[in-house]
Coordinates of C-alpha atoms in Angstrom, one line a residue:
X1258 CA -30.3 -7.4 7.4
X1259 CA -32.2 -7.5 11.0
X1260 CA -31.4 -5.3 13.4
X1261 CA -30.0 -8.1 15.5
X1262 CA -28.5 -9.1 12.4
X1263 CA -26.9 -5.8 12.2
X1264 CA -25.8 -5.6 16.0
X1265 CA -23.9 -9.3 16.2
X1266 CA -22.5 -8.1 12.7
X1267 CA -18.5 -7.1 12.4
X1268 CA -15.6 -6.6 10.3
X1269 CA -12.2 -7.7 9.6
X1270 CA -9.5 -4.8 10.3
X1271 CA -7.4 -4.6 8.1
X1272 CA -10.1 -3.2 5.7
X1273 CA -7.6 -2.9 2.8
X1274 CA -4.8 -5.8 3.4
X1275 CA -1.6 -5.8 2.7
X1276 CA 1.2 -3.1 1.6
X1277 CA -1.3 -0.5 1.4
X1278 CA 0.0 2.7 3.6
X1279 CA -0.6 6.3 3.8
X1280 CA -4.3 6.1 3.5
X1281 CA -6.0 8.9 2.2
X1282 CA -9.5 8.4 2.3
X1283 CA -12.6 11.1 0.2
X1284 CA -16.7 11.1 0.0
X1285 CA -18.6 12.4 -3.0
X1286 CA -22.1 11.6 -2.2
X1287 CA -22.6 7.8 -1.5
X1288 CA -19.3 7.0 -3.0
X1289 CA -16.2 6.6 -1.0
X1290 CA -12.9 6.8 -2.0
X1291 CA -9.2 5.7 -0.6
X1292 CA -5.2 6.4 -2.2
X1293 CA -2.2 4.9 -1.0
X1294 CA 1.4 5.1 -1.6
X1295 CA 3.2 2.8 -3.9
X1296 CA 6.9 3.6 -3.4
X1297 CA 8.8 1.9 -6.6
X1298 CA 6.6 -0.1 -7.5
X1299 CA 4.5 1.3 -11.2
X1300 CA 1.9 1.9 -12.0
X1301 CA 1.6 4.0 -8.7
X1302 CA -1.2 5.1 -6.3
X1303 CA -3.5 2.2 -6.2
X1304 CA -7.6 3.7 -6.0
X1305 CA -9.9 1.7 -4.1
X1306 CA -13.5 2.5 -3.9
X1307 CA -16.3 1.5 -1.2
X1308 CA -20.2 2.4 -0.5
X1309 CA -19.8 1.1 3.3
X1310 CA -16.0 1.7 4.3
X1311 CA -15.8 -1.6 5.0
X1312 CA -15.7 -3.5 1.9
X1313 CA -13.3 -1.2 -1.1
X1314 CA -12.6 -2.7 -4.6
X1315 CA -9.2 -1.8 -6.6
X1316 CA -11.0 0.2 -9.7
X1317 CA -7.5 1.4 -10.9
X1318 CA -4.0 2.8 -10.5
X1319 CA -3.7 6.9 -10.7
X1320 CA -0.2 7.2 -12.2
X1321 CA -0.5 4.3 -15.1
X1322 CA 1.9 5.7 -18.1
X1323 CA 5.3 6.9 -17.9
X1324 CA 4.6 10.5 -18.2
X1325 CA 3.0 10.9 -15.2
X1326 CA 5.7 8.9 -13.4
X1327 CA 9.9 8.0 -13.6
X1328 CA 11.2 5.7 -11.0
X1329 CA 14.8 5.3 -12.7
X1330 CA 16.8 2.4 -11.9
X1331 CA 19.7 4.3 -10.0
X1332 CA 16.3 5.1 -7.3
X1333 CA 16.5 2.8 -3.9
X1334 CA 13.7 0.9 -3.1
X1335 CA 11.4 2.6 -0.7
X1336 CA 11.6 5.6 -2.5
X1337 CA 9.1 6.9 -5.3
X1338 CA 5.7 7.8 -4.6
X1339 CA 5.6 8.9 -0.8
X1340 CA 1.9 9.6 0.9
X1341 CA -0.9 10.6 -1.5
X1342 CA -3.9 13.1 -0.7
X1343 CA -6.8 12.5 -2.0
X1344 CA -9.3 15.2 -2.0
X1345 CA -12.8 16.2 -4.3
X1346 CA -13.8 19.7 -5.1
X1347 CA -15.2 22.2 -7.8
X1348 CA -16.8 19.2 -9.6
X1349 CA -13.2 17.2 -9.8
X1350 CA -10.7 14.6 -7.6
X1351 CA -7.5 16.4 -6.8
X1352 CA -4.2 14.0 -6.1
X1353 CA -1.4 15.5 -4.6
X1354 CA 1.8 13.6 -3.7
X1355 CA 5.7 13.4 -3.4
X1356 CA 7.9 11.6 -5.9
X1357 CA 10.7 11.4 -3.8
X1358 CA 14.0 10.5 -6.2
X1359 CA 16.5 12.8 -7.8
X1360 CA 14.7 15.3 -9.7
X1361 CA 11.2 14.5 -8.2
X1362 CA 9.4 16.7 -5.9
X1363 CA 5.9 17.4 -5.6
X1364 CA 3.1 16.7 -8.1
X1365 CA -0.7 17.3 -8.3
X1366 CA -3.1 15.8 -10.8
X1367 CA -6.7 15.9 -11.2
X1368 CA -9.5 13.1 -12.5
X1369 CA -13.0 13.6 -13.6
X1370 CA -13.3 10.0 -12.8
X1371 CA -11.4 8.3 -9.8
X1372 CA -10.6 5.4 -11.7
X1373 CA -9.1 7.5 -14.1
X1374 CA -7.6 8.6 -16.5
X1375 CA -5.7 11.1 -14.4
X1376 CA -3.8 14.5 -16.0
X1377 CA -0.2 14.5 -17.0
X1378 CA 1.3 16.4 -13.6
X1379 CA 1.9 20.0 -12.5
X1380 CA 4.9 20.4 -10.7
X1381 CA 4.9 22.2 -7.7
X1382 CA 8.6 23.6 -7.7
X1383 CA 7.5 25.8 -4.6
X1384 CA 6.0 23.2 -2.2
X1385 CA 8.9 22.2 -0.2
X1386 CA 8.8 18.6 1.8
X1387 CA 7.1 15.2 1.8
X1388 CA 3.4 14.3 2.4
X1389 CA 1.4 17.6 1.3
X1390 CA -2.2 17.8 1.4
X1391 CA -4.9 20.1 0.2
X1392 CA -7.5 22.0 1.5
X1393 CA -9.9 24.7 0.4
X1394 CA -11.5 28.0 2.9
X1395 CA -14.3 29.6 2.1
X1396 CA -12.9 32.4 -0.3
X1397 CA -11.5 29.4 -2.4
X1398 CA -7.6 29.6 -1.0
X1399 CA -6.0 26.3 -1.8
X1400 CA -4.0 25.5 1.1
X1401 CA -1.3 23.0 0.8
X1402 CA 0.5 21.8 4.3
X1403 CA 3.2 19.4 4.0
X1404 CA 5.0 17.4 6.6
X1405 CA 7.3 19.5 9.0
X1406 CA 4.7 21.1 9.4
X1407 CA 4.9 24.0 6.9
X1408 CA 1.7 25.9 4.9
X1409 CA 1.5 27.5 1.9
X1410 CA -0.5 29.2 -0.6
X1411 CA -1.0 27.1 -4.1
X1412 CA -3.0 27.8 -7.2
X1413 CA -4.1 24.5 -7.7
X1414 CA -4.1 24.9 -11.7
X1415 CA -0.8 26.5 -12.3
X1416 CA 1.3 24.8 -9.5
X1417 CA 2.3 28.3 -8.2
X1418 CA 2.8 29.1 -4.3
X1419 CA 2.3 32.8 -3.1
X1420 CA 3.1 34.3 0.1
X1421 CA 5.9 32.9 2.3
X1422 CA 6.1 28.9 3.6
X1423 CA 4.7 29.4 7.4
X1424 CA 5.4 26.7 10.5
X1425 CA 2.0 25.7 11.7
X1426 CA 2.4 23.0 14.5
X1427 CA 4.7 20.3 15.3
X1428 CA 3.1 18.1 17.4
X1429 CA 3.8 16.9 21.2
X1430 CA 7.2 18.0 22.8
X1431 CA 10.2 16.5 21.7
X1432 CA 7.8 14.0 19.0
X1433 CA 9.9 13.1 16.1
X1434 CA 9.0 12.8 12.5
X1435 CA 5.6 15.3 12.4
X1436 CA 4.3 14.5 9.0
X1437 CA 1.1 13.6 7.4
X1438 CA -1.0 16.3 8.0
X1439 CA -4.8 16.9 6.9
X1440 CA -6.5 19.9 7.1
X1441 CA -9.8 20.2 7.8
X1442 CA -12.9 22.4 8.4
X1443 CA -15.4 20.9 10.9
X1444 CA -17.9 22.9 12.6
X1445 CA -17.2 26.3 13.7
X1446 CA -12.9 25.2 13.7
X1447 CA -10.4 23.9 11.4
X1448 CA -8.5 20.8 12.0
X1449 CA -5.2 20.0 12.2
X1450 CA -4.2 16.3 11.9
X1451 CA -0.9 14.6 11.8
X1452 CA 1.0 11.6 12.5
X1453 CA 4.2 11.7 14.7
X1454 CA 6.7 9.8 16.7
X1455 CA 7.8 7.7 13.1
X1456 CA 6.4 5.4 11.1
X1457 CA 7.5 2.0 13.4
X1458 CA 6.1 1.5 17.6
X1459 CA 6.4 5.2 18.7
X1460 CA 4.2 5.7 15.8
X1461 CA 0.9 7.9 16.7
X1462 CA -1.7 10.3 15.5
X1463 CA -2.7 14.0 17.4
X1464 CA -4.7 16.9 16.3
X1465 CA -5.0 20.8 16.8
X1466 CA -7.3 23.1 16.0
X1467 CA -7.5 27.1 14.7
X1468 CA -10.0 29.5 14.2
X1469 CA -8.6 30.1 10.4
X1470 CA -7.0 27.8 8.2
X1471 CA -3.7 29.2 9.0
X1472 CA -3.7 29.1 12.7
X1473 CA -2.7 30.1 15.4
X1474 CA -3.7 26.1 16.5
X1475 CA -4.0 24.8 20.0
X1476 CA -3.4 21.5 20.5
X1477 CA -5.5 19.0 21.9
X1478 CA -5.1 17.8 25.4
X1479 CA -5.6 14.7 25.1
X1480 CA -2.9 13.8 22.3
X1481 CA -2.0 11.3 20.8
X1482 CA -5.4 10.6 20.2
X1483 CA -4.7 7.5 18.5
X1484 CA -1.2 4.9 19.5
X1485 CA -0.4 2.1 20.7
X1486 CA 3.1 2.4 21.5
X1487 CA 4.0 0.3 24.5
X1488 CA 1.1 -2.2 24.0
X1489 CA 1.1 -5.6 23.5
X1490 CA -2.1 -5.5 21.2
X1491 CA -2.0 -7.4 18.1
X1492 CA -2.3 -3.9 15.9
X1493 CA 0.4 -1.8 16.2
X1494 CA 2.1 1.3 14.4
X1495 CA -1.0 3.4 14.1
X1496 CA -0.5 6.3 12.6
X1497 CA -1.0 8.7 9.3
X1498 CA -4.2 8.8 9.8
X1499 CA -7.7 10.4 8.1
X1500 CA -10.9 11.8 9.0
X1501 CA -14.2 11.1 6.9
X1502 CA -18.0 10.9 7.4
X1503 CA -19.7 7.7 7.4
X1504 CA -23.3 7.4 5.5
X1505 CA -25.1 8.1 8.8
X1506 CA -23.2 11.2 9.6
X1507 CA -21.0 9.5 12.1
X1508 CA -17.2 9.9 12.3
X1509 CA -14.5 7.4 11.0
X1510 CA -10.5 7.2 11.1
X1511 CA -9.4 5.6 8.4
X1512 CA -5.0 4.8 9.4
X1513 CA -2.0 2.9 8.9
X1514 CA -0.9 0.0 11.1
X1515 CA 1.1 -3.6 11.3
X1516 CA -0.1 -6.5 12.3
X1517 CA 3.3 -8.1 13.8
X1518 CA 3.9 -11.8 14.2
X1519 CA 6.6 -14.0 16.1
X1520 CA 8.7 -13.7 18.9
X1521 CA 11.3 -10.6 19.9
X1522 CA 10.9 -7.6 18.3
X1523 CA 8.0 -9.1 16.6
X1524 CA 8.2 -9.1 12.7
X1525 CA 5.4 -7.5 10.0
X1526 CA 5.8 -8.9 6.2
X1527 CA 2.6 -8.0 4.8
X1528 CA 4.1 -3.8 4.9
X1529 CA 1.7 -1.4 6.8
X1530 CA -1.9 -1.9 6.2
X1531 CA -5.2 0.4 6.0
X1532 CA -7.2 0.2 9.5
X1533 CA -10.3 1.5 10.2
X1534 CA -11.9 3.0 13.3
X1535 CA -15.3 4.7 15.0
X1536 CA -14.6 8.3 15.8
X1537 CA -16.6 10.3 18.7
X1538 CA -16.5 14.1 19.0
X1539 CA -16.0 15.2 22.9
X1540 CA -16.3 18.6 24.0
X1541 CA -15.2 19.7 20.3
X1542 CA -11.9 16.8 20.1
X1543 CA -12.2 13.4 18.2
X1544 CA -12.0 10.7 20.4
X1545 CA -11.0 7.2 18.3
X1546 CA -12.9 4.0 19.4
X1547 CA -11.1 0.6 19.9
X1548 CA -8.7 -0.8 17.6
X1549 CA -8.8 -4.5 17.1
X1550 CA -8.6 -7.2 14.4
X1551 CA -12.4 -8.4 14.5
X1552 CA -14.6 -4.9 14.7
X1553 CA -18.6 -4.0 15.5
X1554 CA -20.2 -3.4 12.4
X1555 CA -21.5 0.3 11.4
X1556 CA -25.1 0.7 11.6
X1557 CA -25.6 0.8 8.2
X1558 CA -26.1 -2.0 5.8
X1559 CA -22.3 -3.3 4.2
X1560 CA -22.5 -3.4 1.0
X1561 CA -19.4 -5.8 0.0
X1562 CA -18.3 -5.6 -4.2
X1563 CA -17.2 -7.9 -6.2
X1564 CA -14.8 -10.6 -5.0
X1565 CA -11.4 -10.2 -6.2
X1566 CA -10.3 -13.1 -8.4
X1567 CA -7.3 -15.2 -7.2
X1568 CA -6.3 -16.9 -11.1
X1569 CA -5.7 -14.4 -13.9
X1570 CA -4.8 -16.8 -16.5
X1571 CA -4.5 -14.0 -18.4
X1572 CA -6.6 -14.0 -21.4
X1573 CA -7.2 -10.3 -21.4
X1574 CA -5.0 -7.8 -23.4
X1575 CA -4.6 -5.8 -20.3
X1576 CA -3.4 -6.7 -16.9
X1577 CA -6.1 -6.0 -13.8
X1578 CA -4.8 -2.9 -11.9
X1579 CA -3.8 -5.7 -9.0
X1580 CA -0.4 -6.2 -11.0
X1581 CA 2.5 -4.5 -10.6
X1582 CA 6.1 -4.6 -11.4
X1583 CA 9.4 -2.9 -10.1
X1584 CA 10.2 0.6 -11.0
X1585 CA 8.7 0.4 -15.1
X1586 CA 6.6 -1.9 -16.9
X1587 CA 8.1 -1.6 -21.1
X1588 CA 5.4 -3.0 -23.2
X1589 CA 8.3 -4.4 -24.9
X1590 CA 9.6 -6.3 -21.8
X1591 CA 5.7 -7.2 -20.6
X1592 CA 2.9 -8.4 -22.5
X1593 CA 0.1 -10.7 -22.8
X1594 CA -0.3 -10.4 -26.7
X1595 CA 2.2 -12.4 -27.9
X1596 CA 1.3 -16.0 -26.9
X1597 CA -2.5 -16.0 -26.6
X1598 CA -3.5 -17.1 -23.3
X1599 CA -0.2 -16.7 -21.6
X1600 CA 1.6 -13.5 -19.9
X1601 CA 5.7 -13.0 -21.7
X1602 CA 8.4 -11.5 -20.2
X1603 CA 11.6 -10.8 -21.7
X1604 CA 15.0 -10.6 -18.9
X1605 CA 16.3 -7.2 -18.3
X1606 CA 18.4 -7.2 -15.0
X1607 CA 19.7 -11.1 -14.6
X1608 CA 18.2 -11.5 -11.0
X1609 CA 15.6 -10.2 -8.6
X1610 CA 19.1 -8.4 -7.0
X1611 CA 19.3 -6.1 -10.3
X1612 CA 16.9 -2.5 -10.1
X1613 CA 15.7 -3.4 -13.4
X1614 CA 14.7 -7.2 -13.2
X1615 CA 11.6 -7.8 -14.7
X1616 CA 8.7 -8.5 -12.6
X1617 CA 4.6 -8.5 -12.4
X1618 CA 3.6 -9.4 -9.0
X1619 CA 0.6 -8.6 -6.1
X1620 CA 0.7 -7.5 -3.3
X1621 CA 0.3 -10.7 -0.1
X1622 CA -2.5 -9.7 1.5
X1623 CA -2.7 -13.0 4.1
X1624 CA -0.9 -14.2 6.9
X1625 CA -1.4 -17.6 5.1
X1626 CA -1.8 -17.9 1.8
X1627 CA -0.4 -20.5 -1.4
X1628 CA 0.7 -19.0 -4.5
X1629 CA 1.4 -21.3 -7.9
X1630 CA 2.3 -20.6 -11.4
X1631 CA 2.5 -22.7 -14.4
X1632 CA 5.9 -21.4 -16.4
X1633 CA 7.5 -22.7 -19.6
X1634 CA 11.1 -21.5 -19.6
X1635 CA 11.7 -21.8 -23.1
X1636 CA 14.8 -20.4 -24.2
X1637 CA 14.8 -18.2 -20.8
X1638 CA 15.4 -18.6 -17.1
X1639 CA 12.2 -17.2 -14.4
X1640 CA 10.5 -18.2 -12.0
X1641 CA 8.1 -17.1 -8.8
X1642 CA 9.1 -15.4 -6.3
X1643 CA 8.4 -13.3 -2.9
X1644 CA 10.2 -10.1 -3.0
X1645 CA 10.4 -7.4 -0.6
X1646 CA 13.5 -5.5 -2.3
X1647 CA 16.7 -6.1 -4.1
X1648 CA 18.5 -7.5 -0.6
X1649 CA 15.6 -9.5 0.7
X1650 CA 13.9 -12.0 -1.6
X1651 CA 13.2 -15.4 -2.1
X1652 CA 12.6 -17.5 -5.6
X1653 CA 12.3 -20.5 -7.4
X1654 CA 13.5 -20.1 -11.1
X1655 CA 13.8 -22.7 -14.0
X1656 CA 16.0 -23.0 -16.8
X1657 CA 17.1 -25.5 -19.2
X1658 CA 16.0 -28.6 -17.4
X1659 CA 17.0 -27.6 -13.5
X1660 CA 14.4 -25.8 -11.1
X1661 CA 16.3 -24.5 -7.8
X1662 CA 15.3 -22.1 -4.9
X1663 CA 17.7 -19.4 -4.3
X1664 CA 17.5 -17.2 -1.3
X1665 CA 18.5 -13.5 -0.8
X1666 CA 19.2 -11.8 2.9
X1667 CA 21.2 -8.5 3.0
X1668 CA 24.7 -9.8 1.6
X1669 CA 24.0 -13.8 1.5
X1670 CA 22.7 -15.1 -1.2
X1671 CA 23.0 -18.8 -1.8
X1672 CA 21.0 -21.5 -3.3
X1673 CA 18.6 -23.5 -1.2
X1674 CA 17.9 -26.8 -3.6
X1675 CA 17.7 -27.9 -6.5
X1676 CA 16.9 -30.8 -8.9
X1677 CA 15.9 -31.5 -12.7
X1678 CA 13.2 -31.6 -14.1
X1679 CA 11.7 -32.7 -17.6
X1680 CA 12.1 -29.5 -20.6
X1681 CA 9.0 -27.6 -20.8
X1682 CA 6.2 -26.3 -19.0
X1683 CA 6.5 -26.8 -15.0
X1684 CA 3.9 -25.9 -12.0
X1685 CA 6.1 -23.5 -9.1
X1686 CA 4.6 -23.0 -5.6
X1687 CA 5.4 -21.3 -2.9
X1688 CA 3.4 -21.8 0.7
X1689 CA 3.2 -19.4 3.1
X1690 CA 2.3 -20.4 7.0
X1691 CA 2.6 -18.5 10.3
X1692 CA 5.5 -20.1 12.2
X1693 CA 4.2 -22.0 15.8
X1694 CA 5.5 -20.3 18.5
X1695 CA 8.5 -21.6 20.6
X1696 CA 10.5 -19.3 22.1
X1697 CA 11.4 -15.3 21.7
X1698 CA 13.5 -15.9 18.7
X1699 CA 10.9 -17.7 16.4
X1700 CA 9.9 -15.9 13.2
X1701 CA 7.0 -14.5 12.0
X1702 CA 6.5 -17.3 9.4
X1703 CA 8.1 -20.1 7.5
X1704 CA 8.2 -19.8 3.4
X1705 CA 8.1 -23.3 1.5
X1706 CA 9.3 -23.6 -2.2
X1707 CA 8.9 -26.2 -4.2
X1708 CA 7.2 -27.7 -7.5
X1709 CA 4.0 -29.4 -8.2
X1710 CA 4.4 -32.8 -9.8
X1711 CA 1.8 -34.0 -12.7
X1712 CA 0.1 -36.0 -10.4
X1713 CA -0.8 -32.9 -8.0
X1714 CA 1.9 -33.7 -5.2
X1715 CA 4.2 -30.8 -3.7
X1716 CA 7.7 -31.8 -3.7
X1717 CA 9.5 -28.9 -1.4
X1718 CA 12.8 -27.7 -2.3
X1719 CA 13.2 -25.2 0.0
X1720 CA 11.9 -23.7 3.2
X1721 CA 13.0 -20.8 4.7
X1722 CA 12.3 -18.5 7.4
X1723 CA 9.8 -15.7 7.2
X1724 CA 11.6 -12.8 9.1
X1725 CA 14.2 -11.8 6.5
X1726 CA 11.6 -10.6 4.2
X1727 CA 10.5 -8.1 7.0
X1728 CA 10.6 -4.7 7.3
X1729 CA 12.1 -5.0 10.7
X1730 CA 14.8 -6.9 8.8
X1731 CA 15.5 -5.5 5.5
X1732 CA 14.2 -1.9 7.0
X1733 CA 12.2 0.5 4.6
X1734 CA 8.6 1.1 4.2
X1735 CA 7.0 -2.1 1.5
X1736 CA 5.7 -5.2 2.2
X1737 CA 6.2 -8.5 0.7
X1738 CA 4.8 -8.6 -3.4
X1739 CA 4.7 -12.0 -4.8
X1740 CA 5.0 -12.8 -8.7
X1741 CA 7.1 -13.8 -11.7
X1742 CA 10.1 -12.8 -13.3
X1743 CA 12.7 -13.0 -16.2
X1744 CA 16.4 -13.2 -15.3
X1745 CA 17.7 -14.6 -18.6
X1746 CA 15.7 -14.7 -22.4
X1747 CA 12.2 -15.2 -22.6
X1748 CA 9.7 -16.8 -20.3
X1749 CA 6.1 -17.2 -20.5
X1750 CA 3.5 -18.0 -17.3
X1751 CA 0.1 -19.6 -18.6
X1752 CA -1.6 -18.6 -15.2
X1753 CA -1.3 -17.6 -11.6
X1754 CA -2.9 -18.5 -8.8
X1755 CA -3.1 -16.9 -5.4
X1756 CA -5.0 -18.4 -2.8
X1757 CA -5.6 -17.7 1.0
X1758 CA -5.3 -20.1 3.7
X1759 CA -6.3 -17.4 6.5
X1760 CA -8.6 -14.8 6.3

């Protein structure tokens, strides 16, 4: 690439798409690499890796097999696995992270190989609060600091704390919620970064910095280094943020943000997404470039991977990391081995309102996007469907003959349309389109349900407004996964097919 080339380049922000939050972001040479949280969805921690920052591939998920993680039924959605750090030293990739359910608590697991297989977990029965992170001085003192914010002393291999929990800094006056903090050493100080004001508009990042790793740290004076609280920019709820150096030495912020839609408050679907942004050291203090959707290109050449495939028609005997389901995924329950060619399910919970319903789905990652899947029912009842939790989803299921859209918003649940169609295999769609605006009280988008008739016409069933699968709807901290489920017997999906209408 030209110079010029390079110059008139840029980049779509969100660099990871879609209900990806929490990033935590690590270098090892020319290798870059980024964790997210998952919440109840398993397997957990999705691991993307990138040579440019720009362009990261899904090369697996850290906590894959039931012994590293339990997300029982009886756990609300939205909890699970809260804010993973993601850090390399000594030769190995060290994970650290909250499971936050009855019995949970802190974890920490290590990996030769980012992509894994990662360690059964060491508990970590003295590190008290969500979102901890690691970081290492000079005479080798692991330092974990957790949201609060609160430090302690941790022997990484044992899971041991020593010496007594100690308040490091809080954040701006009267700023609720300080959490997410990274500790860092750069140049002559360390650095203390966190994320305050919650997790929704008053969301923000601001910094601090010590002498030792343990403080005492002055704040900087220009915090929040990074909001947009009372803005009207299309990007908004930037927060929990990361530091990490780009190939040329520069400075990036890798963060959390929304990208809201529709009229009054304005409504996000796709959950909180990983952002990316330049980052300029002034007079010792990070100073964080412009936030928007369309960014300048770094200098240096983008190296994009391989494109992720829309159709798994699922020939392989394992799924692609992309999948996941709701709170377990029994082999028993979820297979691709028994029909060759086809994905199985056998019904658990009888709806997408149960904990334990059976589901494989991926995360939406467009504004605009159409999703199909070819299902044969047999002696079962499934179907596709856009899910957000157990309050807030929308489907379209077939059983014995009948195909019918049901809808799900807080306590209302009702069926949208239905009609028969012939026994066997049948082609379910859902389209997904941002909404045209027309006054303050138009949603974010419209959802339309429907099947696919032999001759390759879409005959709608159902369409339904976008804003109850929202967060600022149904509350929490996901964003919308679509896929396919089994409410009743078994059902089996010959393919899936995800397609984007919008970048």
């Amino acid at each position: 690439m030209s110079d010029k080339q390079q110059t008139d380049a840029t980049f779509p922000n969100p660099v990871i798409a879609g209900f990806h939050p929490d990033p935590s972001v690590c270098r090892v040479g020319d290798d870059y690499y980024v964790v997210c949280s998952s919440f109840e969805y398993f397997p957990g921690i999705p691991v993307f890796h990138s040579r440019d920052l720009v362009h990261w591939t899904q090369i697996g998920n850290a906590l894959d097999r039931p012994s590293q993680l339990q997300l029982p039924p009886d756990m609300a959605s939205s909890r699970g696995i809260y804010a993973p750090t993601l850090r390399h030293h000594d030769g190995r990739f060290w994970l650290v992270v909250t499971n936050v359910r009855e019995g949970g608590g802190n974890m920490l697991f290590t990996a030769s190989d980012p992509a894994g297989p990662w360690s059964d977990p060491v508990r970590l029965p003295g590190v008290h609060g969500i979102d901890p992170d690691l970081a290492w001085d000079e005479d080798g003192t692991c330092w974990c600091t957790v949201a609060g914010v609160w430090q302690v002393r941790l022997d990484p291999h044992t899971g041991e704390t020593s010496g007594t929990p100690h308040k490091l800094w809080s954040g701006g006056p009267d700023a609720k919620a300080p959490e997410a903090p990274h500790l860092y050493r750069i140049g002559e100080y360390w650095y203390l970064l966190i994320a305050e004001g919650g997790t929704e508009r008053g969301h923000g990042v601001s910094i601090a910095r010590a002498r030792t790793p343990d403080g005492p740290f002055e704040p900087c004076p220009d915090n929040p280094i990074l909001t947009h609280r009372g803005t009207d920019r299309p990007i908004q709820n930037t927060g929990h943020a990361d530091l990490v150096q780009g190939p040329d030495g520069s400075w990036w912020m890798m963060f959390l943000a929304v990208r809201p839609h529709g009229g009054t408050p304005g409504w996000h679907v796709l959950g909180r997404e990983t952002f990316l942004a330049p980052v300029e050291w002034v007079d010792g203090w990070p100073v964080i470039g412009e936030v928007s959707p369309d960014m300048p290109a770094p200098s240096w050449p983008l190296v994009p991977g391989p494109a992720e495939a829309g159709r798994d028609d699922f020939d392989l005997s394992e799924l692609p990391p992309q999948w996941i389901s709701v709170r377990d995924r029994p082999a028993e329950y979820c297979t691709t081995k028994e029909r060759s060619g086809w994905l199985t399910l056998r019904a658990r919970g009888e709806s997408l309102d149960e904990p334990d319903v059976v589901f494989i789905g991926r995360r939406q990652q467009h504004l605009e996007c159409r999703v199909r899947t070819l299902i044969d029912p047999a002696e079962g009842r499934g179907g596709l469907a856009v899910r957000l939790d157990e309050e807030h989803h929308y489907e379209i299921e077939v059983s014995a003959g009948e195909v019918r859209v049901v809808g799900r918003a807080g306590s209302l649940r009702t069926v949208v349309g239905s009609r028969s169609v012939p026994v066997g295999p049948v082609t379910l769609g859902v389209r997904i389109a941002l909404t045209p605006p027309q006054d303050a009280r138009t949603g974010p988008d419209t959802l339309t349900l429907g099947v696919e008739e032999p001759d390759g016409t879409f005959t709608v069933l159902g369409t339904l407004d976008g804003r109850y699968l929202s967060t600022e709807v149904a509350g929490g901290f996901t964003g919308r996964v679509i896929g396919m489920y089994a409410a009743e017997g078994t059902v089996h999906f010959d393919w899936f097919d995800y397609e984007p209408l919008t970048p």
